[in-house]
Short mmCIF file of N, CA and C in Angstrom, two decimals:
data_model
loop_
_atom_site.label_atom_id
_atom_site.label_comp_id
_atom_site.label_asym_id
_atom_site.label_seq_id
_atom_site.Cartn_x
_atom_site.Cartn_y
_atom_site.Cartn_z
N ALA A 1 -15.93 7.81 -27.99
CA ALA A 1 -16.83 7.90 -26.87
C ALA A 1 -17.22 6.51 -26.43
N ARG A 2 -17.46 6.38 -25.15
CA ARG A 2 -17.81 5.08 -24.58
C ARG A 2 -18.94 5.28 -23.58
N THR A 3 -19.88 4.38 -23.61
CA THR A 3 -20.98 4.41 -22.65
C THR A 3 -20.86 3.17 -21.77
N VAL A 4 -20.96 3.37 -20.48
CA VAL A 4 -20.93 2.24 -19.56
C VAL A 4 -22.15 2.31 -18.66
N HIS A 5 -22.50 1.17 -18.09
CA HIS A 5 -23.62 1.14 -17.17
C HIS A 5 -23.31 0.16 -16.05
N GLY A 6 -24.02 0.29 -14.94
CA GLY A 6 -23.80 -0.61 -13.81
C GLY A 6 -23.07 0.12 -12.69
N ASN A 7 -22.44 -0.65 -11.83
CA ASN A 7 -21.69 -0.12 -10.70
C ASN A 7 -20.56 0.78 -11.20
N ALA A 8 -20.53 2.04 -10.76
CA ALA A 8 -19.55 3.00 -11.26
C ALA A 8 -18.12 2.59 -10.94
N ALA A 9 -17.88 2.11 -9.72
CA ALA A 9 -16.52 1.72 -9.33
C ALA A 9 -16.03 0.54 -10.17
N LYS A 10 -16.90 -0.43 -10.41
CA LYS A 10 -16.51 -1.59 -11.22
C LYS A 10 -16.27 -1.17 -12.67
N ALA A 11 -17.17 -0.36 -13.22
CA ALA A 11 -17.02 0.10 -14.61
C ALA A 11 -15.74 0.91 -14.77
N PHE A 12 -15.48 1.83 -13.84
CA PHE A 12 -14.25 2.63 -13.90
C PHE A 12 -13.03 1.73 -13.77
N GLY A 13 -13.09 0.77 -12.85
CA GLY A 13 -11.98 -0.17 -12.66
C GLY A 13 -11.70 -0.97 -13.92
N ASP A 14 -12.75 -1.40 -14.61
CA ASP A 14 -12.58 -2.15 -15.86
C ASP A 14 -11.87 -1.31 -16.92
N VAL A 15 -12.28 -0.05 -17.05
CA VAL A 15 -11.67 0.85 -18.03
C VAL A 15 -10.21 1.12 -17.67
N VAL A 16 -9.96 1.39 -16.41
CA VAL A 16 -8.60 1.68 -15.97
C VAL A 16 -7.69 0.48 -16.19
N ARG A 17 -8.16 -0.74 -15.78
CA ARG A 17 -7.35 -1.96 -15.95
C ARG A 17 -7.10 -2.24 -17.43
N ALA A 18 -8.07 -1.97 -18.29
CA ALA A 18 -7.89 -2.19 -19.73
C ALA A 18 -6.77 -1.31 -20.28
N ASN A 19 -6.46 -0.25 -19.58
CA ASN A 19 -5.38 0.66 -19.99
C ASN A 19 -4.10 0.42 -19.20
N GLY A 20 -4.03 -0.74 -18.49
CA GLY A 20 -2.81 -1.10 -17.76
C GLY A 20 -2.59 -0.29 -16.50
N GLN A 21 -3.68 0.20 -15.90
CA GLN A 21 -3.55 1.01 -14.70
C GLN A 21 -4.44 0.47 -13.60
N GLU A 22 -4.24 1.00 -12.39
CA GLU A 22 -5.08 0.67 -11.24
C GLU A 22 -5.42 1.96 -10.53
N TRP A 23 -6.47 1.90 -9.70
CA TRP A 23 -6.90 3.13 -9.05
C TRP A 23 -7.27 2.87 -7.60
N SER A 24 -7.23 3.93 -6.81
CA SER A 24 -7.70 3.89 -5.43
C SER A 24 -7.99 5.33 -5.00
N ILE A 25 -8.64 5.45 -3.86
CA ILE A 25 -8.90 6.76 -3.28
C ILE A 25 -7.99 6.91 -2.07
N GLN A 26 -7.18 7.95 -2.04
CA GLN A 26 -6.25 8.21 -0.94
C GLN A 26 -6.50 9.61 -0.42
N ASP A 27 -6.88 9.71 0.84
CA ASP A 27 -7.18 11.00 1.47
C ASP A 27 -8.20 11.79 0.66
N GLY A 28 -9.20 11.08 0.11
CA GLY A 28 -10.27 11.74 -0.62
C GLY A 28 -9.92 12.12 -2.05
N ALA A 29 -8.75 11.74 -2.52
CA ALA A 29 -8.33 12.08 -3.89
C ALA A 29 -8.15 10.81 -4.72
N LEU A 30 -8.51 10.88 -5.99
CA LEU A 30 -8.33 9.76 -6.90
C LEU A 30 -6.86 9.58 -7.20
N GLN A 31 -6.38 8.34 -7.08
CA GLN A 31 -4.99 8.01 -7.39
C GLN A 31 -5.00 6.96 -8.50
N VAL A 32 -4.42 7.26 -9.64
CA VAL A 32 -4.34 6.33 -10.77
C VAL A 32 -2.86 6.17 -11.13
N MET A 33 -2.43 4.90 -11.25
CA MET A 33 -1.04 4.65 -11.62
C MET A 33 -0.95 3.35 -12.41
N LYS A 34 0.16 3.14 -13.10
CA LYS A 34 0.37 1.91 -13.84
C LYS A 34 0.38 0.74 -12.87
N ILE A 35 -0.15 -0.39 -13.30
CA ILE A 35 -0.20 -1.58 -12.45
C ILE A 35 1.21 -1.97 -12.04
N GLY A 36 1.39 -2.16 -10.73
CA GLY A 36 2.67 -2.58 -10.19
C GLY A 36 3.68 -1.47 -9.97
N GLN A 37 3.38 -0.28 -10.43
CA GLN A 37 4.30 0.84 -10.24
C GLN A 37 4.10 1.45 -8.87
N SER A 38 5.06 2.22 -8.44
CA SER A 38 4.99 2.89 -7.16
C SER A 38 4.88 4.39 -7.39
N ILE A 39 4.29 5.07 -6.41
CA ILE A 39 4.18 6.51 -6.50
C ILE A 39 5.54 7.16 -6.35
N GLY A 40 6.32 6.67 -5.41
CA GLY A 40 7.63 7.24 -5.13
C GLY A 40 8.75 6.32 -5.57
N SER A 41 9.97 6.81 -5.43
CA SER A 41 11.14 6.00 -5.75
C SER A 41 11.61 5.31 -4.48
N SER A 42 12.53 4.37 -4.63
CA SER A 42 13.05 3.68 -3.45
C SER A 42 13.77 4.66 -2.53
N ALA A 43 14.27 5.77 -3.08
CA ALA A 43 14.92 6.79 -2.24
C ALA A 43 13.90 7.49 -1.33
N GLN A 44 12.62 7.48 -1.72
CA GLN A 44 11.56 8.11 -0.93
C GLN A 44 10.87 7.12 0.00
N ALA A 45 11.31 5.87 -0.01
CA ALA A 45 10.65 4.83 0.76
C ALA A 45 10.83 5.05 2.26
N VAL A 46 9.78 4.75 3.01
CA VAL A 46 9.85 4.75 4.47
C VAL A 46 10.58 3.49 4.88
N VAL A 47 11.53 3.61 5.80
CA VAL A 47 12.25 2.46 6.30
C VAL A 47 11.57 1.99 7.59
N LEU A 48 11.19 0.72 7.62
CA LEU A 48 10.56 0.15 8.80
C LEU A 48 11.49 -0.89 9.41
N ASN A 49 11.86 -0.64 10.64
CA ASN A 49 12.63 -1.60 11.43
C ASN A 49 12.24 -1.40 12.88
N SER A 50 12.84 -2.16 13.78
CA SER A 50 12.44 -2.07 15.19
C SER A 50 12.73 -0.70 15.78
N ALA A 51 13.71 0.02 15.24
CA ALA A 51 14.04 1.35 15.75
C ALA A 51 13.14 2.45 15.18
N SER A 52 12.51 2.19 14.03
CA SER A 52 11.70 3.23 13.39
C SER A 52 10.20 3.05 13.58
N GLY A 53 9.79 2.06 14.38
CA GLY A 53 8.37 1.92 14.66
C GLY A 53 7.74 0.61 14.26
N MET A 54 8.50 -0.28 13.62
CA MET A 54 7.94 -1.58 13.25
C MET A 54 7.64 -2.36 14.53
N LEU A 55 6.45 -2.94 14.59
CA LEU A 55 6.02 -3.70 15.77
C LEU A 55 6.00 -5.18 15.43
N GLY A 56 6.74 -5.97 16.15
CA GLY A 56 6.79 -7.40 15.88
C GLY A 56 7.60 -7.71 14.63
N SER A 57 7.38 -8.89 14.10
CA SER A 57 8.10 -9.34 12.91
C SER A 57 7.17 -9.39 11.71
N PRO A 58 7.65 -9.00 10.53
CA PRO A 58 6.82 -9.10 9.33
C PRO A 58 6.62 -10.57 8.97
N THR A 59 5.49 -10.85 8.31
CA THR A 59 5.21 -12.21 7.84
C THR A 59 4.95 -12.15 6.34
N VAL A 60 5.08 -13.29 5.69
CA VAL A 60 4.80 -13.39 4.26
C VAL A 60 3.94 -14.63 4.03
N ASP A 61 2.91 -14.48 3.19
CA ASP A 61 2.04 -15.62 2.91
C ASP A 61 2.52 -16.37 1.67
N ASN A 62 1.80 -17.43 1.29
CA ASN A 62 2.22 -18.26 0.15
C ASN A 62 2.06 -17.56 -1.19
N LYS A 63 1.44 -16.38 -1.23
CA LYS A 63 1.31 -15.59 -2.46
C LYS A 63 2.35 -14.48 -2.52
N GLY A 64 3.23 -14.43 -1.51
CA GLY A 64 4.28 -13.41 -1.49
C GLY A 64 3.85 -12.08 -0.92
N VAL A 65 2.69 -12.03 -0.29
CA VAL A 65 2.20 -10.78 0.32
C VAL A 65 2.77 -10.66 1.72
N VAL A 66 3.47 -9.58 1.96
CA VAL A 66 4.07 -9.31 3.26
C VAL A 66 3.09 -8.52 4.11
N THR A 67 3.00 -8.86 5.38
CA THR A 67 2.18 -8.13 6.34
C THR A 67 3.08 -7.66 7.46
N VAL A 68 3.00 -6.38 7.78
CA VAL A 68 3.81 -5.81 8.85
C VAL A 68 3.00 -4.75 9.58
N LYS A 69 3.18 -4.69 10.90
CA LYS A 69 2.48 -3.69 11.72
C LYS A 69 3.51 -2.66 12.17
N SER A 70 3.09 -1.40 12.16
CA SER A 70 4.00 -0.31 12.52
C SER A 70 3.24 0.80 13.22
N LEU A 71 3.97 1.62 13.92
CA LEU A 71 3.39 2.86 14.41
C LEU A 71 3.09 3.72 13.19
N ILE A 72 2.02 4.52 13.27
CA ILE A 72 1.66 5.38 12.15
C ILE A 72 2.74 6.44 11.94
N GLN A 73 3.09 6.64 10.68
CA GLN A 73 4.04 7.69 10.31
C GLN A 73 3.76 8.13 8.88
N PRO A 74 4.21 9.31 8.50
CA PRO A 74 3.94 9.82 7.15
C PRO A 74 4.51 8.90 6.07
N GLY A 75 3.83 8.80 4.95
CA GLY A 75 4.33 8.06 3.81
C GLY A 75 3.88 6.62 3.73
N LEU A 76 3.10 6.15 4.70
CA LEU A 76 2.63 4.77 4.67
C LEU A 76 1.22 4.73 4.10
N PHE A 77 1.13 4.65 2.77
CA PHE A 77 -0.15 4.59 2.09
C PHE A 77 -0.01 3.77 0.82
N PRO A 78 -1.09 3.20 0.31
CA PRO A 78 -1.01 2.35 -0.88
C PRO A 78 -0.33 3.03 -2.05
N GLY A 79 0.51 2.26 -2.72
CA GLY A 79 1.26 2.76 -3.86
C GLY A 79 2.65 3.25 -3.50
N GLN A 80 2.93 3.41 -2.24
CA GLN A 80 4.22 3.93 -1.78
C GLN A 80 5.17 2.76 -1.51
N PRO A 81 6.46 2.91 -1.85
CA PRO A 81 7.42 1.86 -1.49
C PRO A 81 7.79 1.95 -0.01
N VAL A 82 8.11 0.80 0.59
CA VAL A 82 8.53 0.74 1.98
C VAL A 82 9.68 -0.26 2.07
N VAL A 83 10.72 0.09 2.80
CA VAL A 83 11.85 -0.81 3.02
C VAL A 83 11.65 -1.46 4.37
N ILE A 84 11.50 -2.78 4.37
CA ILE A 84 11.32 -3.52 5.62
C ILE A 84 12.65 -4.16 5.99
N GLN A 85 13.07 -3.92 7.23
CA GLN A 85 14.32 -4.47 7.73
C GLN A 85 14.03 -5.29 8.97
N GLY A 86 13.66 -6.55 8.76
CA GLY A 86 13.36 -7.45 9.86
C GLY A 86 14.47 -8.46 10.03
N ALA A 87 14.45 -9.18 11.15
CA ALA A 87 15.47 -10.18 11.41
C ALA A 87 15.41 -11.32 10.40
N LEU A 88 14.20 -11.71 9.99
CA LEU A 88 14.04 -12.83 9.07
C LEU A 88 13.57 -12.43 7.68
N LEU A 89 13.14 -11.18 7.52
CA LEU A 89 12.60 -10.73 6.24
C LEU A 89 13.03 -9.29 6.00
N SER A 90 13.68 -9.05 4.88
CA SER A 90 14.10 -7.70 4.52
C SER A 90 13.88 -7.50 3.03
N GLY A 91 13.66 -6.25 2.63
CA GLY A 91 13.52 -5.93 1.23
C GLY A 91 12.65 -4.72 1.01
N THR A 92 12.50 -4.35 -0.25
CA THR A 92 11.66 -3.21 -0.62
C THR A 92 10.34 -3.75 -1.16
N TYR A 93 9.25 -3.20 -0.63
CA TYR A 93 7.92 -3.65 -0.99
C TYR A 93 7.06 -2.47 -1.38
N ARG A 94 6.05 -2.73 -2.19
CA ARG A 94 5.07 -1.71 -2.57
C ARG A 94 3.84 -1.94 -1.69
N ILE A 95 3.41 -0.91 -1.00
CA ILE A 95 2.24 -1.04 -0.13
C ILE A 95 1.00 -1.22 -1.00
N GLU A 96 0.31 -2.34 -0.79
CA GLU A 96 -0.93 -2.64 -1.51
C GLU A 96 -2.14 -2.14 -0.74
N SER A 97 -2.09 -2.27 0.59
CA SER A 97 -3.18 -1.77 1.42
C SER A 97 -2.62 -1.39 2.78
N ALA A 98 -3.30 -0.46 3.44
CA ALA A 98 -2.89 0.00 4.76
C ALA A 98 -4.14 0.19 5.61
N GLU A 99 -4.19 -0.49 6.75
CA GLU A 99 -5.33 -0.41 7.66
C GLU A 99 -4.88 0.34 8.91
N PHE A 100 -5.41 1.54 9.11
CA PHE A 100 -5.01 2.39 10.23
C PHE A 100 -5.92 2.16 11.42
N ALA A 101 -5.34 2.17 12.63
CA ALA A 101 -6.10 2.04 13.87
C ALA A 101 -5.61 3.09 14.84
N GLY A 102 -6.54 3.84 15.39
CA GLY A 102 -6.15 4.87 16.36
C GLY A 102 -7.30 5.81 16.63
N ALA A 103 -7.21 6.48 17.74
CA ALA A 103 -8.22 7.46 18.13
C ALA A 103 -7.54 8.56 18.92
N THR A 104 -8.08 9.75 18.84
CA THR A 104 -7.48 10.89 19.52
C THR A 104 -7.29 10.64 21.00
N MET A 105 -8.24 9.96 21.61
CA MET A 105 -8.17 9.71 23.05
C MET A 105 -7.62 8.32 23.37
N GLY A 106 -7.20 7.56 22.35
CA GLY A 106 -6.74 6.19 22.58
C GLY A 106 -5.23 6.07 22.57
N ALA A 107 -4.77 4.91 22.96
CA ALA A 107 -3.33 4.65 23.02
C ALA A 107 -2.80 4.04 21.73
N GLU A 108 -3.67 3.41 20.94
CA GLU A 108 -3.19 2.73 19.74
C GLU A 108 -3.11 3.70 18.56
N TRP A 109 -1.95 3.73 17.92
CA TRP A 109 -1.71 4.52 16.71
C TRP A 109 -0.89 3.66 15.77
N THR A 110 -1.54 2.67 15.15
CA THR A 110 -0.80 1.72 14.33
C THR A 110 -1.37 1.63 12.93
N VAL A 111 -0.58 1.03 12.06
CA VAL A 111 -1.00 0.74 10.70
C VAL A 111 -0.57 -0.68 10.38
N LEU A 112 -1.49 -1.44 9.78
CA LEU A 112 -1.21 -2.79 9.32
C LEU A 112 -1.05 -2.71 7.81
N ILE A 113 0.13 -3.03 7.34
CA ILE A 113 0.47 -2.88 5.92
C ILE A 113 0.55 -4.24 5.25
N HIS A 114 0.00 -4.31 4.04
CA HIS A 114 0.14 -5.50 3.19
C HIS A 114 0.85 -5.02 1.94
N GLY A 115 1.92 -5.71 1.56
CA GLY A 115 2.69 -5.27 0.40
C GLY A 115 3.24 -6.41 -0.42
N LYS A 116 3.67 -6.06 -1.62
CA LYS A 116 4.28 -7.04 -2.53
C LYS A 116 5.69 -6.57 -2.86
N LYS A 117 6.55 -7.53 -3.13
CA LYS A 117 7.95 -7.26 -3.46
C LYS A 117 8.02 -6.24 -4.58
N TRP A 118 8.92 -5.28 -4.44
CA TRP A 118 9.07 -4.22 -5.44
C TRP A 118 10.55 -4.03 -5.71
N ALA A 119 10.88 -3.88 -6.95
CA ALA A 119 12.29 -3.71 -7.34
C ALA A 119 12.71 -2.28 -7.37
#
């Protein structure tokens, strides 16, 4: 048995990380997985290119985090693999975060994805 106190999210995160896992909330449900692992296989990965909804060119920062903007489509959520096929950057990445923008009455229906290289 273990007793913890303080911020629940931080305490839970500490326990989960101590067990080699990470957590997030996706569509109102708790998602727990091994650190660095993906929910799906590369065969289940969404392919993003100019023909499938990728907007502009993906970029990568000095920490290896790729950022790409796309039209919203199923399967683009944290923990999921995504295959990016850009003119200057291609590969399979694990989505670390996804920021959705859109409204029922609006024209924008996009997602900004941040991901790390995934094998």
